[in-house]
PDB file of C-alpha atoms and ligand atoms in Angstrom:
ATOM      1  CA  MET C   1     -18.500  33.242  -3.085  1.00  0.00           C
ATOM      2  CA  ASN C   2     -16.597  35.535  -0.643  1.00  0.00           C
ATOM      3  CA  ALA C   3     -13.460  34.525   0.303  1.00  0.00           C
ATOM      4  CA  ILE C   4     -12.971  32.636   3.579  1.00  0.00           C
ATOM      5  CA  GLY C   5      -9.681  32.310   4.564  1.00  0.00           C
ATOM      6  CA  LEU C   6     -10.183  29.193   7.459  1.00  0.00           C
ATOM      7  CA  ARG C   7      -7.178  29.148  10.120  1.00  0.00           C
ATOM      8  CA  ILE C   8      -4.277  27.483   9.104  1.00  0.00           C
ATOM      9  CA  ARG C   9      -3.274  24.773  11.941  1.00  0.00           C
ATOM     10  CA  THR C  10       0.280  25.061  12.766  1.00  0.00           C
ATOM     11  CA  TYR C  11       3.158  23.007  14.011  1.00  0.00           C
ATOM     12  CA  GLY C  12       2.288  21.780  17.500  1.00  0.00           C
ATOM     13  CA  ASP C  13      -1.621  21.658  16.870  1.00  0.00           C
ATOM     14  CA  PRO C  14      -2.718  17.520  17.343  1.00  0.00           C
ATOM     15  CA  CYS C  15      -4.772  18.044  14.521  1.00  0.00           C
ATOM     16  CA  LEU C  16      -2.042  17.654  12.751  1.00  0.00           C
ATOM     17  CA  ARG C  17      -1.063  14.145  14.000  1.00  0.00           C
ATOM     18  CA  LYS C  18      -3.967  12.420  13.963  1.00  0.00           C
ATOM     19  CA  LYS C  19      -5.254   9.932  11.483  1.00  0.00           C
ATOM     20  CA  SER C  20      -8.309  11.096   9.706  1.00  0.00           C
ATOM     21  CA  LYS C  21     -11.157   9.458   8.852  1.00  0.00           C
ATOM     22  CA  ALA C  22     -12.667   8.200   5.596  1.00  0.00           C
ATOM     23  CA  VAL C  23     -15.586  10.503   4.536  1.00  0.00           C
ATOM     24  CA  LYS C  24     -18.746   8.588   3.911  1.00  0.00           C
ATOM     25  CA  GLU C  25     -20.570  11.023   1.376  1.00  0.00           C
ATOM     26  CA  VAL C  26     -19.966  13.969  -0.047  1.00  0.00           C
ATOM     27  CA  GLY C  27     -22.818  16.705   1.037  1.00  0.00           C
ATOM     28  CA  PRO C  28     -23.217  20.279   0.812  1.00  0.00           C
ATOM     29  CA  SER C  29     -21.195  20.455   3.934  1.00  0.00           C
ATOM     30  CA  GLU C  30     -18.097  18.567   2.592  1.00  0.00           C
ATOM     31  CA  ARG C  31     -18.772  20.966  -0.742  1.00  0.00           C
ATOM     32  CA  PHE C  32     -18.750  24.004   1.382  1.00  0.00           C
ATOM     33  CA  LEU C  33     -15.196  23.054   3.262  1.00  0.00           C
ATOM     34  CA  ILE C  34     -13.636  22.226  -0.077  1.00  0.00           C
ATOM     35  CA  ASN C  35     -14.880  25.696  -1.344  1.00  0.00           C
ATOM     36  CA  ALA C  36     -13.220  27.219   1.850  1.00  0.00           C
ATOM     37  CA  MET C  37     -10.183  25.116   1.270  1.00  0.00           C
ATOM     38  CA  ILE C  38      -9.770  26.084  -1.862  1.00  0.00           C
ATOM     39  CA  GLU C  39     -10.026  29.958  -1.240  1.00  0.00           C
ATOM     40  CA  THR C  40      -7.777  29.431   1.650  1.00  0.00           C
ATOM     41  CA  MET C  41      -5.251  27.666  -0.477  1.00  0.00           C
ATOM     42  CA  ARG C  42      -5.099  30.184  -2.294  1.00  0.00           C
ATOM     43  CA  LEU C  43      -5.087  32.905  -0.126  1.00  0.00           C
ATOM     44  CA  HIS C  44      -1.720  31.641   1.530  1.00  0.00           C
ATOM     45  CA  LYS C  45      -0.351  30.969  -2.190  1.00  0.00           C
ATOM     46  CA  GLY C  46      -0.376  27.264  -1.456  1.00  0.00           C
ATOM     47  CA  ILE C  47      -0.120  24.633  -4.156  1.00  0.00           C
ATOM     48  CA  GLY C  48      -2.077  22.099  -1.788  1.00  0.00           C
ATOM     49  CA  LEU C  49      -4.016  22.247   1.627  1.00  0.00           C
ATOM     50  CA  ALA C  50      -5.249  19.086   3.671  1.00  0.00           C
ATOM     51  CA  ALA C  51      -8.338  19.360   5.867  1.00  0.00           C
ATOM     52  CA  PRO C  52      -6.350  18.501   8.804  1.00  0.00           C
ATOM     53  CA  GLN C  53      -4.484  21.759   8.182  1.00  0.00           C
ATOM     54  CA  VAL C  54      -7.888  23.644   8.894  1.00  0.00           C
ATOM     55  CA  GLY C  55      -8.907  21.264  11.761  1.00  0.00           C
ATOM     56  CA  LEU C  56     -10.943  18.657  10.486  1.00  0.00           C
ATOM     57  CA  ASN C  57      -9.196  15.245  10.731  1.00  0.00           C
ATOM     58  CA  GLU C  58     -11.256  14.261   7.323  1.00  0.00           C
ATOM     59  CA  GLN C  59      -9.545  12.713   4.313  1.00  0.00           C
ATOM     60  CA  ILE C  60     -10.279  15.589   2.151  1.00  0.00           C
ATOM     61  CA  PHE C  61      -7.449  17.539   0.420  1.00  0.00           C
ATOM     62  CA  VAL C  62      -7.087  20.176  -2.459  1.00  0.00           C
ATOM     63  CA  ALA C  63      -4.270  21.051  -4.608  1.00  0.00           C
ATOM     64  CA  ASP C  64      -3.611  23.437  -7.820  1.00  0.00           C
ATOM     65  CA  VAL C  65      -0.136  23.015  -9.429  1.00  0.00           C
ATOM     66  CA  GLY C  66      -1.164  25.749 -11.964  1.00  0.00           C
ATOM     67  CA  ASP C  67      -3.850  24.142 -13.896  1.00  0.00           C
ATOM     68  CA  GLY C  68      -6.902  24.647 -11.711  1.00  0.00           C
ATOM     69  CA  PRO C  69      -7.972  22.724  -8.399  1.00  0.00           C
ATOM     70  CA  PHE C  70      -7.889  19.068  -8.002  1.00  0.00           C
ATOM     71  CA  VAL C  71     -10.107  17.694  -4.927  1.00  0.00           C
ATOM     72  CA  VAL C  72      -9.400  14.856  -3.704  1.00  0.00           C
ATOM     73  CA  ILE C  73     -11.370  12.638  -1.009  1.00  0.00           C
ATOM     74  CA  ASN C  74     -10.231   9.357   0.401  1.00  0.00           C
ATOM     75  CA  PRO C  75      -7.377   8.942  -1.258  1.00  0.00           C
ATOM     76  CA  ARG C  76      -5.211   5.724  -1.798  1.00  0.00           C
ATOM     77  CA  ILE C  77      -1.891   5.723  -3.558  1.00  0.00           C
ATOM     78  CA  LEU C  78      -2.302   2.345  -6.157  1.00  0.00           C
ATOM     79  CA  LYS C  79       1.266   2.517  -7.747  1.00  0.00           C
ATOM     80  CA  LYS C  80       4.678   4.633  -7.109  1.00  0.00           C
ATOM     81  CA  SER C  81       7.201   4.830 -10.152  1.00  0.00           C
ATOM     82  CA  GLY C  82      10.587   6.651  -9.984  1.00  0.00           C
ATOM     83  CA  SER C  83      11.929   8.581  -7.578  1.00  0.00           C
ATOM     84  CA  ASP C  84      13.182  11.910  -6.938  1.00  0.00           C
ATOM     85  CA  VAL C  85      14.378  14.290  -4.520  1.00  0.00           C
ATOM     86  CA  MET C  86      12.570  17.908  -4.118  1.00  0.00           C
ATOM     87  CA  GLU C  87      12.759  20.736  -1.139  1.00  0.00           C
ATOM     88  CA  GLU C  88       9.266  20.932   0.390  1.00  0.00           C
ATOM     89  CA  GLY C  89       7.218  23.354   2.624  1.00  0.00           C
ATOM     90  CA  CYS C  90       3.922  23.577   3.915  1.00  0.00           C
ATOM     91  CA  LEU C  91       1.423  25.967   5.385  1.00  0.00           C
ATOM     92  CA  SER C  92       1.879  24.559   8.924  1.00  0.00           C
ATOM     93  CA  ILE C  93       5.279  24.691   9.053  1.00  0.00           C
ATOM     94  CA  PRO C  94       6.247  28.434   7.904  1.00  0.00           C
ATOM     95  CA  ASP C  95       9.765  28.845   6.865  1.00  0.00           C
ATOM     96  CA  VAL C  96      11.277  25.201   6.967  1.00  0.00           C
ATOM     97  CA  LEU C  97      12.400  23.249   4.003  1.00  0.00           C
ATOM     98  CA  VAL C  98      12.942  19.824   3.730  1.00  0.00           C
ATOM     99  CA  LYS C  99      14.286  17.969   0.867  1.00  0.00           C
ATOM    100  CA  ILE C 100      12.395  14.637   0.455  1.00  0.00           C
ATOM    101  CA  LYS C 101      12.769  11.883  -1.481  1.00  0.00           C
ATOM    102  CA  ARG C 102       9.056  10.755  -2.764  1.00  0.00           C
ATOM    103  CA  ALA C 103       7.890   8.924  -6.000  1.00  0.00           C
ATOM    104  CA  GLU C 104       8.303  10.559  -9.312  1.00  0.00           C
ATOM    105  CA  SER C 105       5.100   9.529 -10.376  1.00  0.00           C
ATOM    106  CA  VAL C 106       1.907   8.281  -8.486  1.00  0.00           C
ATOM    107  CA  VAL C 107      -1.136   6.216  -9.694  1.00  0.00           C
ATOM    108  CA  VAL C 108      -4.188   7.415  -6.740  1.00  0.00           C
ATOM    109  CA  SER C 109      -7.640   6.046  -6.649  1.00  0.00           C
ATOM    110  CA  TYR C 110     -10.214   8.413  -4.720  1.00  0.00           C
ATOM    111  CA  VAL C 111     -13.601  10.015  -4.828  1.00  0.00           C
ATOM    112  CA  ASP C 112     -14.080  13.480  -6.402  1.00  0.00           C
ATOM    113  CA  GLU C 113     -16.408  16.186  -4.997  1.00  0.00           C
ATOM    114  CA  ASN C 114     -19.305  14.937  -6.575  1.00  0.00           C
ATOM    115  CA  ASN C 115     -19.069  11.131  -5.138  1.00  0.00           C
ATOM    116  CA  ARG C 116     -17.569   9.643  -8.479  1.00  0.00           C
ATOM    117  CA  PRO C 117     -15.030   7.514  -8.116  1.00  0.00           C
ATOM    118  CA  VAL C 118     -11.860   8.101  -9.787  1.00  0.00           C
ATOM    119  CA  GLU C 119      -8.430   6.577 -10.740  1.00  0.00           C
ATOM    120  CA  ARG C 120      -5.685   9.150 -12.063  1.00  0.00           C
ATOM    121  CA  LYS C 121      -1.978   8.827 -12.494  1.00  0.00           C
ATOM    122  CA  CYS C 122      -0.248  11.945 -11.339  1.00  0.00           C
ATOM    123  CA  ASP C 123       3.320  13.049 -12.205  1.00  0.00           C
ATOM    124  CA  GLY C 124       5.957  15.797 -11.641  1.00  0.00           C
ATOM    125  CA  LEU C 125       4.993  18.029  -8.935  1.00  0.00           C
ATOM    126  CA  LEU C 126       1.654  16.813  -9.153  1.00  0.00           C
ATOM    127  CA  ALA C 127       2.780  13.452  -8.130  1.00  0.00           C
ATOM    128  CA  LYS C 128       4.762  15.402  -4.836  1.00  0.00           C
ATOM    129  CA  VAL C 129       1.667  17.062  -3.982  1.00  0.00           C
ATOM    130  CA  VAL C 130      -0.634  14.248  -3.449  1.00  0.00           C
ATOM    131  CA  GLN C 131       2.079  12.228  -1.588  1.00  0.00           C
ATOM    132  CA  HIS C 132       2.582  15.165   0.732  1.00  0.00           C
ATOM    133  CA  GLU C 133      -1.303  15.824   1.513  1.00  0.00           C
ATOM    134  CA  ALA C 134      -1.839  11.942   1.432  1.00  0.00           C
ATOM    135  CA  ASP C 135       0.992  12.227   4.296  1.00  0.00           C
ATOM    136  CA  HIS C 136      -1.297  14.682   6.427  1.00  0.00           C
ATOM    137  CA  LEU C 137      -4.128  12.564   6.360  1.00  0.00           C
ATOM    138  CA  ASN C 138      -2.089  10.013   8.219  1.00  0.00           C
ATOM    139  CA  GLY C 139      -0.743  12.600  10.473  1.00  0.00           C
ATOM    140  CA  LYS C 140       2.422  12.595   8.912  1.00  0.00           C
ATOM    141  CA  LEU C 141       4.917  16.141   8.444  1.00  0.00           C
ATOM    142  CA  ILE C 142       7.627  16.787   5.858  1.00  0.00           C
ATOM    143  CA  ILE C 143      10.060  17.535   9.008  1.00  0.00           C
ATOM    144  CA  ASP C 144       9.035  13.670   9.664  1.00  0.00           C
ATOM    145  CA  HIS C 145      11.243  13.100   6.651  1.00  0.00           C
ATOM    146  CA  ALA C 146      14.218  15.245   7.926  1.00  0.00           C
ATOM    147  CA  THR C 147      17.499  13.951   7.950  1.00  0.00           C
ATOM    148  CA  LEU C 148      18.917  14.476  11.923  1.00  0.00           C
ATOM    149  CA  ALA C 149      20.908  17.619  10.405  1.00  0.00           C
ATOM    150  CA  GLU C 150      17.977  18.912   9.284  1.00  0.00           C
ATOM    151  CA  LYS C 151      16.302  18.071  12.495  1.00  0.00           C
ATOM    152  CA  PHE C 152      18.730  20.116  14.368  1.00  0.00           C
ATOM    153  CA  LYS C 153      18.784  22.749  12.072  1.00  0.00           C
ATOM    154  CA  TYR C 154      15.152  23.579  12.870  1.00  0.00           C
ATOM    155  CA  LYS C 155      15.047  22.275  16.503  1.00  0.00           C
ATOM    156  CA  LYS C 156      14.597  25.807  18.048  1.00  0.00           C
ATOM    157  CA  GLN C 157      12.109  26.876  15.386  1.00  0.00           C
ATOM    158  CA  LEU C 158       9.883  24.218  15.841  1.00  0.00           C
ATOM    159  CA  GLN C 159      10.075  24.808  19.378  1.00  0.00           C
ATOM    160  CA  GLU C 160       9.120  28.662  18.726  1.00  0.00           C
ATOM    161  CA  LEU C 161       5.897  27.566  16.542  1.00  0.00           C
ATOM    162  CA  GLN C 162       4.814  25.047  19.020  1.00  0.00           C
ATOM    163  CA  LYS C 163       5.264  27.940  21.984  1.00  0.00           C
ATOM    164  CA  SER C 164       3.535  30.517  19.837  1.00  0.00           C
ATOM    165  CA  ARG C 165       0.654  28.225  19.289  1.00  0.00           C
ATOM    166  CA  LYS C 166       0.093  27.241  23.156  1.00  0.00           C
ATOM    167  CA  SER C 167       0.223  31.158  23.938  1.00  0.00           C
ATOM    168  CA  GLY C 168      -2.726  31.992  21.246  1.00  0.00           C
ATOM    169  CA  HIS C 169      -0.711  34.086  19.115  1.00  0.00           C
ATOM    170  CA  SER C 170      -1.829  31.780  16.290  1.00  0.00           C
TER     171      SER C 170
HETATM  172 ZN1   ZN E   1       1.675  20.401   4.511  1.00  0.00          ZN
END
């Protein structure tokens, strides 16, 4: 398959703030989208990408923390344990890093690209990515986790991102 880079929506795009809809059935068009999302994530050297980030409010995300692509549809986090702070970035909010406290491990139930229901325990970096991407499906962004000081630090940068989006410079 040729590399298809989907356009990544950036801060200020309404898609990033909407709640995504559950996928009824994974068919050829969903699989095409999933492959394009994996390709886009790789092109941008990301470790996770959620459908709203490419303009589609569907409950789909892809991740790859170095051990191959992980495709998650209609996720539900069933269990969280431990906690730990990590500095996170987001392809939709370039050059912004926020320290976020999240569970160290999660049990997630989801449907895979072949419509099979799966339950998986994720630890470490993958657990963080799963929580970050699940936030995207609920319209939540890293900046919502920021402290007031961090919000203040990035205020101008976020305004610039919003402005450049409106004037059409991607
Ligand atoms: Zn993100």
